[in-house]
Short mmCIF file of C-alpha atoms and ligand atoms in Angstrom, two decimals:
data_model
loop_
_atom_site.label_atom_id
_atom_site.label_comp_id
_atom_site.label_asym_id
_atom_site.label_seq_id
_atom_site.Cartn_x
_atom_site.Cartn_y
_atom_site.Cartn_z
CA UNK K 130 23.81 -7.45 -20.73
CA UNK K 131 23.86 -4.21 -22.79
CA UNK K 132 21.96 -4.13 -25.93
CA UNK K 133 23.12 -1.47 -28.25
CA UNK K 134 19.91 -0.41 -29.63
CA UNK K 135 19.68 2.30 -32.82
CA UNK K 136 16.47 4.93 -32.81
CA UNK K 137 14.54 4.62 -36.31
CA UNK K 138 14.18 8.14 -35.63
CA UNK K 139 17.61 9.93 -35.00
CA UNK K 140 19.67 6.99 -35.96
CA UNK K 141 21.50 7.97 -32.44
CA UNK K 142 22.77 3.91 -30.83
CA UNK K 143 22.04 3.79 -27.28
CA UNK K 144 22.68 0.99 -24.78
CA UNK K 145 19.76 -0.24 -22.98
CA UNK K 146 20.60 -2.80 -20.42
CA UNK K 147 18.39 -5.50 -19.61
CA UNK K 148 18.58 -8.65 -17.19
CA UNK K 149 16.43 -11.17 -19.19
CA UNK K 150 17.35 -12.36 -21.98
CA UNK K 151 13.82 -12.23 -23.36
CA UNK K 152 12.06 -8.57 -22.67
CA UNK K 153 9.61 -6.23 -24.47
CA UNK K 154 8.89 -3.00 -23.35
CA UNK K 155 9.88 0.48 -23.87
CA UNK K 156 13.18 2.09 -24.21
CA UNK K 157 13.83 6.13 -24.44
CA UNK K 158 15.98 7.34 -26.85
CA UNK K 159 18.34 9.55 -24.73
CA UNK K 160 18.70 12.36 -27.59
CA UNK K 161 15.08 12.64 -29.67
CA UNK K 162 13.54 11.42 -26.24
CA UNK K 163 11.46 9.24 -28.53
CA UNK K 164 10.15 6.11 -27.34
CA UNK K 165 10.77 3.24 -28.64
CA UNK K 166 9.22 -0.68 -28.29
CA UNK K 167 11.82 -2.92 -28.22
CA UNK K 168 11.62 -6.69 -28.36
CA UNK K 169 14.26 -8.84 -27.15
CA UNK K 170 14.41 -12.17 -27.77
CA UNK K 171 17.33 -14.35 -26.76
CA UNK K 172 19.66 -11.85 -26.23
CA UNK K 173 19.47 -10.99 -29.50
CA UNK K 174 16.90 -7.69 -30.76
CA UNK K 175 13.97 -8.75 -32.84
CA UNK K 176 12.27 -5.42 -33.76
CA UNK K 177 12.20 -2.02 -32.49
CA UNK K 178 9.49 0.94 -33.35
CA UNK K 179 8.84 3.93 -32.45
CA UNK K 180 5.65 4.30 -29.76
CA UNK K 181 3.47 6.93 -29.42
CA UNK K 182 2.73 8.55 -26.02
CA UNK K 183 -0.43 6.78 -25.86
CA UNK K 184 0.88 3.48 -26.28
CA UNK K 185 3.28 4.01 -23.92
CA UNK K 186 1.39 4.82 -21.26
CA UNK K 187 -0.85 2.42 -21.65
CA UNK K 188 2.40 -0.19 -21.73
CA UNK K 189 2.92 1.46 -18.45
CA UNK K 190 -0.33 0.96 -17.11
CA UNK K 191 -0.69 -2.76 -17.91
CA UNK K 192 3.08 -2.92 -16.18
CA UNK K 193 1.86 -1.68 -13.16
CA UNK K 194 -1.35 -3.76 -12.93
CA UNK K 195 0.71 -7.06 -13.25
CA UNK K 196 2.68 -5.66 -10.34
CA UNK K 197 -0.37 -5.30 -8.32
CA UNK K 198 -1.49 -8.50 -8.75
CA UNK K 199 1.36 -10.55 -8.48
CA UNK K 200 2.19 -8.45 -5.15
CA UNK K 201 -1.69 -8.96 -3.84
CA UNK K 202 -0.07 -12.24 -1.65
ZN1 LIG D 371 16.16 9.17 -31.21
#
């Protein structure tokens, strides 16, 4: 479903599509590129704040390694 989803920073609504009804993780705002952790929870959003770089990365990190090990077999 598409989630229309509002930056705190620019006030610019984007849709962000997702495929679980439940999901957090980061979204990019498509205009102040900011990023943005977004927490879905039944379809419906719960919160949504900005992220720094750092935290993102790390987000992306931790992503990755839950790949890895769910992939090991
Ligand atoms: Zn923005």
């Amino acid at each position: 479903m598409l989630v229309n989803i509002v930056c705190p920073k620019c006030n610019t609504s984007g849709g962000f599509s997702i495929t679980d009804a439940y999901y957090i993780g980061p979204y990019k705002c498509w205009k102040c590129r900011a990023v943005l952790k977004i927490n879905m929870d039944n379809n419906r959003l719960v919160s949504c704040e900005a992220m720094s770089d750092e935290e993102a990365a790390r987000f992306e990190q931790e992503q990755e390694m839950k790949r890895r090990s769910r992939g090991g077999r």
